[in-house]
PDB file of C-alpha atoms and ligand atoms in Angstrom:
ATOM      1  CA  MET A   1     -57.341 148.473 292.427  1.00 56.00           C
ATOM      2  CA  PRO A   2     -58.260 145.287 290.569  1.00 59.00           C
ATOM      3  CA  THR A   3     -56.763 141.948 291.454  1.00 65.00           C
ATOM      4  CA  VAL A   4     -56.628 139.082 288.966  1.00 70.00           C
ATOM      5  CA  SER A   5     -56.312 135.497 290.124  1.00 68.00           C
ATOM      6  CA  ILE A   6     -54.971 132.836 287.807  1.00 65.00           C
ATOM      7  CA  GLY A   7     -55.657 129.175 288.496  1.00 59.00           C
ATOM      8  CA  PRO A   8     -57.876 127.696 291.169  1.00 45.00           C
ATOM      9  CA  LYS A   9     -59.166 130.125 293.802  1.00 40.00           C
ATOM     10  CA  VAL A  10     -56.641 130.702 296.516  1.00 37.00           C
ATOM     11  CA  SER A  11     -57.282 131.696 300.097  1.00 38.00           C
ATOM     12  CA  GLY A  12     -53.797 132.797 301.044  1.00 38.00           C
ATOM     13  CA  GLU A  13     -52.011 129.476 301.618  1.00 39.00           C
ATOM     14  CA  ASN A  14     -52.286 126.026 300.201  1.00 39.00           C
ATOM     15  CA  ALA A  15     -52.143 122.781 302.146  1.00 40.00           C
ATOM     16  CA  ALA A  16     -48.328 122.674 302.076  1.00 46.00           C
ATOM     17  CA  GLY A  17     -48.245 126.174 303.616  1.00 51.00           C
ATOM     18  CA  VAL A  18     -46.821 127.759 300.483  1.00 64.00           C
ATOM     19  CA  ASP A  19     -48.034 131.256 299.711  1.00 76.00           C
ATOM     20  CA  PRO A  20     -49.423 132.063 296.258  1.00 90.00           C
ATOM     21  CA  VAL A  21     -47.180 134.153 294.048  1.00 96.00           C
ATOM     22  CA  ARG A  22     -48.235 137.776 293.654  1.00 97.00           C
ATOM     23  CA  ILE A  23     -47.250 140.181 290.909  1.00 98.00           C
ATOM     24  CA  ARG A  24     -48.018 143.851 291.293  1.00 98.00           C
ATOM     25  CA  PHE A  25     -47.531 146.633 288.724  1.00 98.00           C
ATOM     26  CA  TRP A  26     -46.081 149.874 290.161  1.00 98.00           C
ATOM     27  CA  GLY A  27     -44.953 151.444 286.923  1.00 98.00           C
ATOM     28  CA  VAL A  28     -46.044 150.424 283.407  1.00 98.00           C
ATOM     29  CA  ARG A  29     -44.995 153.410 281.298  1.00 98.00           C
ATOM     30  CA  GLY A  30     -41.945 153.661 279.020  1.00 97.00           C
ATOM     31  CA  SER A  31     -39.469 156.448 278.407  1.00 96.00           C
ATOM     32  CA  ILE A  32     -40.651 159.132 280.898  1.00 98.00           C
ATOM     33  CA  PRO A  33     -43.210 159.464 283.665  1.00 98.00           C
ATOM     34  CA  THR A  34     -46.504 160.819 282.386  1.00 98.00           C
ATOM     35  CA  PRO A  35     -48.691 161.956 285.331  1.00 97.00           C
ATOM     36  CA  GLY A  36     -51.982 163.779 284.648  1.00 97.00           C
ATOM     37  CA  PRO A  37     -55.694 163.315 284.159  1.00 98.00           C
ATOM     38  CA  GLN A  38     -55.187 161.546 280.763  1.00 98.00           C
ATOM     39  CA  THR A  39     -53.188 158.669 282.280  1.00 98.00           C
ATOM     40  CA  VAL A  40     -54.984 158.110 285.598  1.00 98.00           C
ATOM     41  CA  ARG A  41     -56.420 154.653 284.730  1.00 98.00           C
ATOM     42  CA  PHE A  42     -53.288 152.971 283.293  1.00 98.00           C
ATOM     43  CA  GLY A  43     -50.836 155.052 285.310  1.00 98.00           C
ATOM     44  CA  GLY A  44     -47.909 157.347 284.542  1.00 98.00           C
ATOM     45  CA  ASN A  45     -44.977 155.804 286.463  1.00 98.00           C
ATOM     46  CA  THR A  46     -42.135 154.122 284.582  1.00 98.00           C
ATOM     47  CA  SER A  47     -41.153 150.448 284.724  1.00 98.00           C
ATOM     48  CA  CYS A  48     -41.390 148.735 288.117  1.00 98.00           C
ATOM     49  CA  VAL A  49     -43.006 145.368 288.940  1.00 98.00           C
ATOM     50  CA  GLU A  50     -43.070 143.707 292.344  1.00 98.00           C
ATOM     51  CA  VAL A  51     -43.042 139.887 292.622  1.00 98.00           C
ATOM     52  CA  ARG A  52     -43.575 138.125 295.941  1.00 98.00           C
ATOM     53  CA  ALA A  53     -42.630 134.492 295.442  1.00 97.00           C
ATOM     54  CA  ASP A  54     -41.413 131.680 297.708  1.00 96.00           C
ATOM     55  CA  GLY A  55     -40.426 133.984 300.517  1.00 96.00           C
ATOM     56  CA  GLN A  56     -38.626 136.450 298.249  1.00 98.00           C
ATOM     57  CA  ILE A  57     -39.384 140.034 297.388  1.00 98.00           C
ATOM     58  CA  ILE A  58     -38.164 140.554 293.834  1.00 98.00           C
ATOM     59  CA  ILE A  59     -38.446 143.901 292.094  1.00 98.00           C
ATOM     60  CA  LEU A  60     -38.239 144.068 288.321  1.00 98.00           C
ATOM     61  CA  ASP A  61     -36.671 147.414 287.354  1.00 98.00           C
ATOM     62  CA  ALA A  62     -36.373 150.628 289.306  1.00 98.00           C
ATOM     63  CA  GLY A  63     -38.357 153.132 287.275  1.00 98.00           C
ATOM     64  CA  SER A  64     -40.355 155.856 288.986  1.00 98.00           C
ATOM     65  CA  GLY A  65     -42.863 153.225 290.231  1.00 98.00           C
ATOM     66  CA  LEU A  66     -40.174 152.172 292.706  1.00 98.00           C
ATOM     67  CA  ARG A  67     -40.879 155.261 294.819  1.00 98.00           C
ATOM     68  CA  PRO A  68     -44.478 154.365 295.786  1.00 98.00           C
ATOM     69  CA  LEU A  69     -43.402 150.703 296.158  1.00 98.00           C
ATOM     70  CA  GLY A  70     -40.711 151.838 298.619  1.00 98.00           C
ATOM     71  CA  THR A  71     -43.276 153.791 300.604  1.00 98.00           C
ATOM     72  CA  ALA A  72     -45.595 150.769 300.720  1.00 98.00           C
ATOM     73  CA  LEU A  73     -42.779 148.429 301.820  1.00 98.00           C
ATOM     74  CA  SER A  74     -41.681 150.855 304.580  1.00 97.00           C
ATOM     75  CA  GLU A  75     -45.265 151.001 305.865  1.00 97.00           C
ATOM     76  CA  GLU A  76     -45.601 147.225 305.731  1.00 97.00           C
ATOM     77  CA  PHE A  77     -42.336 146.441 307.519  1.00 96.00           C
ATOM     78  CA  ARG A  78     -42.365 149.402 309.994  1.00 94.00           C
ATOM     79  CA  GLY A  79     -38.684 149.133 310.961  1.00 91.00           C
ATOM     80  CA  ARG A  80     -38.416 145.351 310.709  1.00 96.00           C
ATOM     81  CA  PRO A  81     -35.414 144.379 308.537  1.00 97.00           C
ATOM     82  CA  LEU A  82     -36.319 144.042 304.930  1.00 97.00           C
ATOM     83  CA  GLU A  83     -34.403 141.921 302.415  1.00 98.00           C
ATOM     84  CA  LEU A  84     -35.130 142.251 298.733  1.00 98.00           C
ATOM     85  CA  SER A  85     -33.641 141.853 295.272  1.00 98.00           C
ATOM     86  CA  ILE A  86     -33.919 144.357 292.453  1.00 98.00           C
ATOM     87  CA  LEU A  87     -33.386 143.054 288.935  1.00 98.00           C
ATOM     88  CA  ILE A  88     -32.366 145.714 286.445  1.00 97.00           C
ATOM     89  CA  THR A  89     -32.962 145.002 282.725  1.00 97.00           C
ATOM     90  CA  HIS A  90     -30.802 147.936 281.582  1.00 96.00           C
ATOM     91  CA  THR A  91     -29.903 151.392 282.809  1.00 95.00           C
ATOM     92  CA  HIS A  92     -31.964 153.670 280.559  1.00 96.00           C
ATOM     93  CA  TRP A  93     -33.486 156.389 282.766  1.00 96.00           C
ATOM     94  CA  ASP A  94     -36.975 154.937 282.797  1.00 98.00           C
ATOM     95  CA  HIS A  95     -35.647 151.756 284.431  1.00 98.00           C
ATOM     96  CA  ILE A  96     -33.469 153.298 287.187  1.00 97.00           C
ATOM     97  CA  GLN A  97     -34.820 156.758 287.984  1.00 98.00           C
ATOM     98  CA  GLY A  98     -36.801 155.595 291.001  1.00 98.00           C
ATOM     99  CA  PHE A  99     -33.767 154.234 292.821  1.00 98.00           C
ATOM    100  CA  PRO A 100     -32.645 157.569 294.453  1.00 98.00           C
ATOM    101  CA  PHE A 101     -36.189 157.842 295.914  1.00 98.00           C
ATOM    102  CA  PHE A 102     -36.469 154.283 297.229  1.00 98.00           C
ATOM    103  CA  ALA A 103     -37.201 154.764 300.954  1.00 98.00           C
ATOM    104  CA  PRO A 104     -35.919 151.303 302.132  1.00 98.00           C
ATOM    105  CA  ALA A 105     -32.436 152.238 300.852  1.00 98.00           C
ATOM    106  CA  TYR A 106     -32.356 155.022 303.470  1.00 98.00           C
ATOM    107  CA  GLN A 107     -32.951 152.654 306.425  1.00 97.00           C
ATOM    108  CA  THR A 108     -29.881 150.982 307.891  1.00 97.00           C
ATOM    109  CA  GLN A 109     -31.571 147.668 308.766  1.00 97.00           C
ATOM    110  CA  ASN A 110     -32.431 146.867 305.154  1.00 98.00           C
ATOM    111  CA  ARG A 111     -30.461 144.694 302.751  1.00 98.00           C
ATOM    112  CA  ILE A 112     -30.913 145.436 299.071  1.00 98.00           C
ATOM    113  CA  ARG A 113     -29.369 143.238 296.433  1.00 97.00           C
ATOM    114  CA  VAL A 114     -29.232 144.796 292.969  1.00 97.00           C
ATOM    115  CA  LEU A 115     -28.712 142.371 290.106  1.00 96.00           C
ATOM    116  CA  GLY A 116     -28.171 143.054 286.420  1.00 95.00           C
ATOM    117  CA  PHE A 117     -25.734 143.054 283.573  1.00 92.00           C
ATOM    118  CA  GLU A 118     -22.779 145.266 282.895  1.00 85.00           C
ATOM    119  CA  GLU A 119     -23.498 148.241 280.660  1.00 73.00           C
ATOM    120  CA  ALA A 120     -21.506 148.735 277.472  1.00 59.00           C
ATOM    121  CA  ARG A 121     -18.992 151.192 278.901  1.00 67.00           C
ATOM    122  CA  ARG A 122     -19.481 151.058 282.690  1.00 77.00           C
ATOM    123  CA  GLY A 123     -20.458 148.568 285.329  1.00 88.00           C
ATOM    124  CA  LEU A 124     -23.972 148.237 286.758  1.00 91.00           C
ATOM    125  CA  GLN A 125     -23.083 149.946 290.063  1.00 93.00           C
ATOM    126  CA  ASP A 126     -21.282 152.735 288.248  1.00 93.00           C
ATOM    127  CA  ALA A 127     -24.256 153.393 285.958  1.00 91.00           C
ATOM    128  CA  LEU A 128     -26.662 153.605 288.958  1.00 94.00           C
ATOM    129  CA  ALA A 129     -24.262 155.753 290.959  1.00 95.00           C
ATOM    130  CA  GLY A 130     -23.842 158.097 287.993  1.00 94.00           C
ATOM    131  CA  GLN A 131     -27.448 159.359 288.140  1.00 95.00           C
ATOM    132  CA  MET A 132     -26.925 160.290 291.809  1.00 97.00           C
ATOM    133  CA  GLU A 133     -23.692 162.292 291.304  1.00 96.00           C
ATOM    134  CA  ALA A 134     -23.631 166.038 291.780  1.00 95.00           C
ATOM    135  CA  PRO A 135     -24.982 168.139 290.156  1.00 96.00           C
ATOM    136  CA  TYR A 136     -27.871 165.727 289.415  1.00 95.00           C
ATOM    137  CA  PHE A 137     -28.754 164.590 292.973  1.00 96.00           C
ATOM    138  CA  PRO A 138     -27.834 165.662 296.511  1.00 97.00           C
ATOM    139  CA  VAL A 139     -27.130 162.192 297.959  1.00 97.00           C
ATOM    140  CA  ALA A 140     -24.475 159.897 296.501  1.00 97.00           C
ATOM    141  CA  LEU A 141     -25.346 156.208 296.189  1.00 97.00           C
ATOM    142  CA  ALA A 142     -22.499 155.311 298.546  1.00 97.00           C
ATOM    143  CA  GLU A 143     -24.107 157.568 301.199  1.00 97.00           C
ATOM    144  CA  MET A 144     -27.414 155.688 301.241  1.00 98.00           C
ATOM    145  CA  PRO A 145     -27.613 154.120 304.734  1.00 98.00           C
ATOM    146  CA  GLY A 146     -29.100 150.757 303.708  1.00 98.00           C
ATOM    147  CA  SER A 147     -26.883 147.803 302.952  1.00 98.00           C
ATOM    148  CA  ILE A 148     -26.824 147.821 299.160  1.00 98.00           C
ATOM    149  CA  THR A 149     -24.894 145.237 297.184  1.00 97.00           C
ATOM    150  CA  PHE A 150     -24.455 144.939 293.427  1.00 95.00           C
ATOM    151  CA  GLU A 151     -24.093 141.686 291.597  1.00 94.00           C
ATOM    152  CA  GLU A 152     -23.348 141.617 287.918  1.00 92.00           C
ATOM    153  CA  LEU A 153     -24.787 138.599 286.158  1.00 92.00           C
ATOM    154  CA  HIS A 154     -22.649 136.852 283.575  1.00 90.00           C
ATOM    155  CA  GLY A 155     -24.442 133.678 282.600  1.00 86.00           C
ATOM    156  CA  ASP A 156     -28.058 133.180 281.594  1.00 90.00           C
ATOM    157  CA  SER A 157     -29.234 131.726 284.855  1.00 92.00           C
ATOM    158  CA  ALA A 158     -29.014 132.368 288.590  1.00 94.00           C
ATOM    159  CA  ALA A 159     -31.101 131.840 291.714  1.00 95.00           C
ATOM    160  CA  ILE A 160     -32.912 134.135 294.123  1.00 97.00           C
ATOM    161  CA  GLY A 161     -33.644 131.833 297.026  1.00 96.00           C
ATOM    162  CA  SER A 162     -35.593 128.994 295.453  1.00 96.00           C
ATOM    163  CA  VAL A 163     -36.760 131.126 292.565  1.00 98.00           C
ATOM    164  CA  ARG A 164     -34.905 130.193 289.350  1.00 98.00           C
ATOM    165  CA  LEU A 165     -33.818 133.204 287.303  1.00 98.00           C
ATOM    166  CA  SER A 166     -33.123 132.987 283.594  1.00 98.00           C
ATOM    167  CA  ALA A 167     -32.016 135.860 281.393  1.00 97.00           C
ATOM    168  CA  CYS A 168     -31.521 136.675 277.723  1.00 95.00           C
ATOM    169  CA  ARG A 169     -30.444 139.703 275.658  1.00 94.00           C
ATOM    170  CA  SER A 170     -33.345 141.559 274.190  1.00 94.00           C
ATOM    171  CA  ASN A 171     -33.390 143.522 270.938  1.00 94.00           C
ATOM    172  CA  HIS A 172     -32.963 147.027 272.299  1.00 95.00           C
ATOM    173  CA  PRO A 173     -30.173 149.659 272.163  1.00 93.00           C
ATOM    174  CA  GLY A 174     -27.427 148.984 274.691  1.00 90.00           C
ATOM    175  CA  ASN A 175     -27.033 145.886 276.808  1.00 91.00           C
ATOM    176  CA  CYS A 176     -30.678 145.157 277.667  1.00 94.00           C
ATOM    177  CA  HIS A 177     -31.977 141.882 279.099  1.00 96.00           C
ATOM    178  CA  GLY A 178     -35.255 140.175 279.744  1.00 97.00           C
ATOM    179  CA  TYR A 179     -35.828 137.918 282.765  1.00 98.00           C
ATOM    180  CA  ARG A 180     -37.824 134.872 283.622  1.00 98.00           C
ATOM    181  CA  LEU A 181     -38.687 133.802 287.146  1.00 98.00           C
ATOM    182  CA  ASP A 182     -39.669 130.140 287.696  1.00 98.00           C
ATOM    183  CA  THR A 183     -41.499 129.962 290.985  1.00 97.00           C
ATOM    184  CA  SER A 184     -43.378 127.255 292.868  1.00 95.00           C
ATOM    185  CA  ALA A 185     -46.634 128.649 291.488  1.00 96.00           C
ATOM    186  CA  GLY A 186     -45.634 129.201 287.887  1.00 96.00           C
ATOM    187  CA  SER A 187     -43.407 131.246 285.598  1.00 98.00           C
ATOM    188  CA  ILE A 188     -43.237 134.982 285.007  1.00 98.00           C
ATOM    189  CA  CYS A 189     -41.381 136.440 282.013  1.00 98.00           C
ATOM    190  CA  TYR A 190     -40.486 140.147 281.974  1.00 98.00           C
ATOM    191  CA  ILE A 191     -39.144 141.709 278.768  1.00 98.00           C
ATOM    192  CA  PRO A 192     -40.078 145.391 278.983  1.00 98.00           C
ATOM    193  CA  ASP A 193     -37.876 146.722 276.165  1.00 98.00           C
ATOM    194  CA  HIS A 194     -37.718 144.539 273.091  1.00 96.00           C
ATOM    195  CA  GLU A 195     -38.199 145.006 269.353  1.00 95.00           C
ATOM    196  CA  ALA A 196     -39.590 141.706 268.205  1.00 93.00           C
ATOM    197  CA  SER A 197     -38.955 142.387 264.530  1.00 87.00           C
ATOM    198  CA  GLY A 198     -36.071 144.188 262.928  1.00 70.00           C
ATOM    199  CA  ASP A 199     -33.488 141.922 264.564  1.00 70.00           C
ATOM    200  CA  ASP A 200     -30.895 141.494 261.761  1.00 69.00           C
ATOM    201  CA  THR A 201     -29.385 138.306 263.139  1.00 75.00           C
ATOM    202  CA  GLY A 202     -32.636 136.901 264.561  1.00 76.00           C
ATOM    203  CA  LEU A 203     -30.652 135.670 267.595  1.00 79.00           C
ATOM    204  CA  LYS A 204     -32.079 138.021 270.212  1.00 81.00           C
ATOM    205  CA  THR A 205     -35.597 137.447 268.915  1.00 84.00           C
ATOM    206  CA  ALA A 206     -35.119 133.691 269.146  1.00 87.00           C
ATOM    207  CA  ASP A 207     -33.646 134.020 272.676  1.00 91.00           C
ATOM    208  CA  ALA A 208     -36.576 136.136 273.867  1.00 93.00           C
ATOM    209  CA  ALA A 209     -39.077 133.610 272.366  1.00 93.00           C
ATOM    210  CA  ARG A 210     -37.279 130.815 274.224  1.00 95.00           C
ATOM    211  CA  LEU A 211     -37.426 132.747 277.492  1.00 97.00           C
ATOM    212  CA  MET A 212     -41.205 133.161 277.127  1.00 97.00           C
ATOM    213  CA  LYS A 213     -41.832 129.474 276.342  1.00 97.00           C
ATOM    214  CA  ASN A 214     -45.002 128.253 278.075  1.00 98.00           C
ATOM    215  CA  ALA A 215     -44.779 131.085 280.653  1.00 98.00           C
ATOM    216  CA  ASP A 216     -47.867 131.615 282.790  1.00 98.00           C
ATOM    217  CA  VAL A 217     -47.439 135.366 282.668  1.00 98.00           C
ATOM    218  CA  VAL A 218     -45.490 137.355 280.041  1.00 98.00           C
ATOM    219  CA  ILE A 219     -44.967 141.091 280.597  1.00 98.00           C
ATOM    220  CA  LEU A 220     -43.820 142.344 277.227  1.00 98.00           C
ATOM    221  CA  ASP A 221     -42.968 145.521 275.352  1.00 98.00           C
ATOM    222  CA  ALA A 222     -45.969 146.448 273.200  1.00 98.00           C
ATOM    223  CA  GLN A 223     -45.385 150.165 272.891  1.00 98.00           C
ATOM    224  CA  TYR A 224     -46.689 150.883 269.415  1.00 98.00           C
ATOM    225  CA  THR A 225     -49.576 150.231 267.109  1.00 97.00           C
ATOM    226  CA  ALA A 226     -48.553 148.598 263.810  1.00 96.00           C
ATOM    227  CA  GLU A 227     -48.929 151.963 262.083  1.00 96.00           C
ATOM    228  CA  GLU A 228     -46.748 153.757 264.635  1.00 97.00           C
ATOM    229  CA  TYR A 229     -44.120 151.036 264.464  1.00 96.00           C
ATOM    230  CA  CYS A 230     -43.506 151.877 260.794  1.00 93.00           C
ATOM    231  CA  GLY A 231     -42.087 155.226 261.864  1.00 94.00           C
ATOM    232  CA  HIS A 232     -40.107 153.758 264.796  1.00 94.00           C
ATOM    233  CA  ALA A 233     -38.368 150.685 263.373  1.00 93.00           C
ATOM    234  CA  GLY A 234     -34.978 150.310 265.022  1.00 92.00           C
ATOM    235  CA  TRP A 235     -35.943 152.164 268.219  1.00 94.00           C
ATOM    236  CA  GLY A 236     -35.981 148.926 270.222  1.00 95.00           C
ATOM    237  CA  HIS A 237     -39.720 148.582 270.916  1.00 96.00           C
ATOM    238  CA  SER A 238     -42.472 146.320 269.566  1.00 96.00           C
ATOM    239  CA  SER A 239     -45.837 146.802 267.954  1.00 96.00           C
ATOM    240  CA  ILE A 240     -48.796 145.091 269.597  1.00 97.00           C
ATOM    241  CA  ASP A 241     -49.032 142.824 266.526  1.00 96.00           C
ATOM    242  CA  ASP A 242     -45.422 141.609 266.920  1.00 95.00           C
ATOM    243  CA  ALA A 243     -45.735 141.245 270.721  1.00 96.00           C
ATOM    244  CA  ILE A 244     -48.811 139.053 270.322  1.00 96.00           C
ATOM    245  CA  HIS A 245     -47.179 137.040 267.547  1.00 95.00           C
ATOM    246  CA  VAL A 246     -44.110 136.089 269.639  1.00 94.00           C
ATOM    247  CA  ALA A 247     -46.028 135.511 272.877  1.00 96.00           C
ATOM    248  CA  ARG A 248     -48.604 133.323 271.076  1.00 96.00           C
ATOM    249  CA  ASN A 249     -45.892 131.316 269.284  1.00 95.00           C
ATOM    250  CA  ALA A 250     -44.184 130.808 272.644  1.00 96.00           C
ATOM    251  CA  ARG A 251     -47.501 129.481 274.020  1.00 97.00           C
ATOM    252  CA  ALA A 252     -47.602 132.060 276.802  1.00 97.00           C
ATOM    253  CA  LYS A 253     -50.819 131.777 278.796  1.00 98.00           C
ATOM    254  CA  ARG A 254     -51.322 135.396 279.723  1.00 98.00           C
ATOM    255  CA  LEU A 255     -49.786 138.435 278.045  1.00 98.00           C
ATOM    256  CA  TYR A 256     -49.502 141.842 279.702  1.00 98.00           C
ATOM    257  CA  MET A 257     -48.739 144.597 277.201  1.00 98.00           C
ATOM    258  CA  PHE A 258     -46.187 146.855 278.874  1.00 98.00           C
ATOM    259  CA  HIS A 259     -43.983 149.933 278.428  1.00 98.00           C
ATOM    260  CA  HIS A 260     -46.811 152.181 277.333  1.00 98.00           C
ATOM    261  CA  ASP A 261     -45.853 155.075 275.153  1.00 98.00           C
ATOM    262  CA  PRO A 262     -45.924 158.430 276.970  1.00 98.00           C
ATOM    263  CA  ALA A 263     -48.044 159.812 274.121  1.00 98.00           C
ATOM    264  CA  HIS A 264     -50.759 157.252 274.680  1.00 98.00           C
ATOM    265  CA  ASP A 265     -53.517 158.345 277.026  1.00 98.00           C
ATOM    266  CA  ASP A 266     -56.058 156.067 278.713  1.00 98.00           C
ATOM    267  CA  ALA A 267     -58.524 156.204 275.787  1.00 98.00           C
ATOM    268  CA  PHE A 268     -55.793 155.306 273.310  1.00 98.00           C
ATOM    269  CA  LEU A 269     -54.623 152.376 275.493  1.00 98.00           C
ATOM    270  CA  ASP A 270     -58.235 151.127 275.675  1.00 98.00           C
ATOM    271  CA  ARG A 271     -58.343 151.045 271.886  1.00 98.00           C
ATOM    272  CA  MET A 272     -54.969 149.296 271.716  1.00 98.00           C
ATOM    273  CA  LEU A 273     -56.160 146.603 274.079  1.00 98.00           C
ATOM    274  CA  GLN A 274     -59.319 146.134 272.068  1.00 98.00           C
ATOM    275  CA  ARG A 275     -57.272 145.784 268.859  1.00 98.00           C
ATOM    276  CA  ALA A 276     -54.831 143.416 270.606  1.00 98.00           C
ATOM    277  CA  ARG A 277     -57.635 141.133 271.722  1.00 98.00           C
ATOM    278  CA  GLN A 278     -58.921 140.990 268.131  1.00 97.00           C
ATOM    279  CA  ILE A 279     -55.482 139.977 266.918  1.00 97.00           C
ATOM    280  CA  ALA A 280     -55.109 137.310 269.616  1.00 97.00           C
ATOM    281  CA  MET A 281     -58.598 135.912 269.140  1.00 96.00           C
ATOM    282  CA  GLY A 282     -58.657 132.111 268.972  1.00 95.00           C
ATOM    283  CA  SER A 283     -55.132 131.753 270.343  1.00 94.00           C
ATOM    284  CA  GLY A 284     -56.244 130.749 273.816  1.00 95.00           C
ATOM    285  CA  MET A 285     -53.910 133.392 275.225  1.00 97.00           C
ATOM    286  CA  THR A 286     -55.377 136.023 277.517  1.00 98.00           C
ATOM    287  CA  VAL A 287     -54.302 139.527 276.610  1.00 98.00           C
ATOM    288  CA  GLU A 288     -54.269 142.436 279.052  1.00 98.00           C
ATOM    289  CA  SER A 289     -52.710 145.859 279.183  1.00 98.00           C
ATOM    290  CA  ALA A 290     -50.599 146.408 282.342  1.00 98.00           C
ATOM    291  CA  ARG A 291     -52.177 148.934 284.734  1.00 98.00           C
ATOM    292  CA  GLU A 292     -50.418 150.611 287.631  1.00 98.00           C
ATOM    293  CA  GLY A 293     -51.772 149.255 290.924  1.00 98.00           C
ATOM    294  CA  GLU A 294     -53.098 145.994 289.496  1.00 98.00           C
ATOM    295  CA  SER A 295     -52.151 142.717 291.142  1.00 97.00           C
ATOM    296  CA  VAL A 296     -52.014 139.271 289.581  1.00 97.00           C
ATOM    297  CA  THR A 297     -52.008 136.161 291.768  1.00 97.00           C
ATOM    298  CA  LEU A 298     -50.650 132.823 290.639  1.00 95.00           C
ATOM    299  CA  ALA A 299     -52.332 130.090 292.637  1.00 87.00           C
ATOM    300  CA  ALA A 300     -49.922 127.948 294.631  1.00 80.00           C
ATOM    301  CA  LYS A 301     -49.620 124.454 293.131  1.00 77.00           C
ATOM    302  CA  ALA A 302     -50.813 121.726 295.433  1.00 67.00           C
TER     303      ALA A 302
HETATM  304 ZN1  LIG B 401     -37.636 151.542 278.692  1.00 73.77          ZN
HETATM  305 ZN1  LIG B 402     -34.546 151.246 277.117  1.00 73.77          ZN
END
């Protein structure tokens, strides 16, 4: 799978012994997993992004991409204790459905910290436990052998080790948030579900724009073409035109279009990326379409 390096070439460690920061896409699809020959290149798993930064393993959302990530982590650690944090943007299915299949949660030596915001009518833990209740799943969340803790966030900032975490509400049904991670090698902003226009008050749009400000990497909802968006206004997702507009105004350096529509096959996503690059031309911002399996490396700052 392709690996993209941003910044000067890195050879694993810089002089200060700090590792580069690595981002890896494990699920890039919105709404529902879409396996099959038409989605092989971009991938069919739902939202899940792994970030390795400053000694931390941080997972952004627990969509179906969390299952292969869990398998990879188990193979990498081979019984050694694993500590990681999972940040949940909101508890729509496509952002939590991988959790019951996350292998590290079934190993007693592992410590898993789940962070996110309270849902409108139930707490974060309750919402995740709900999808594992009978008759939907055979194992209750409380029966998972790993040490799993839930932390509800209340303010707009927190810390994961030395990584600074910032959050803001995004324009999406329910209590949905976007996150920004400020690491030693740069900043990563993740706003997978966000309708950049159609925000009556303009407040959430302004907050999201602030969160993206000067970010090195922005992973942003760009589910629809402009034509499709006309029929989906108010659904909580952005057109590629709006996504590029907000990311460019925020002076983001690199935009990854994310939360691909289940109806969009590889050929369609190719055309969307082509169109997006035309729209962004002259902005100085690099535009990519997130692909499952792709890694992005932020060079460690000397
Ligand atoms: Zn979603
Ligand atoms: Zn959603």
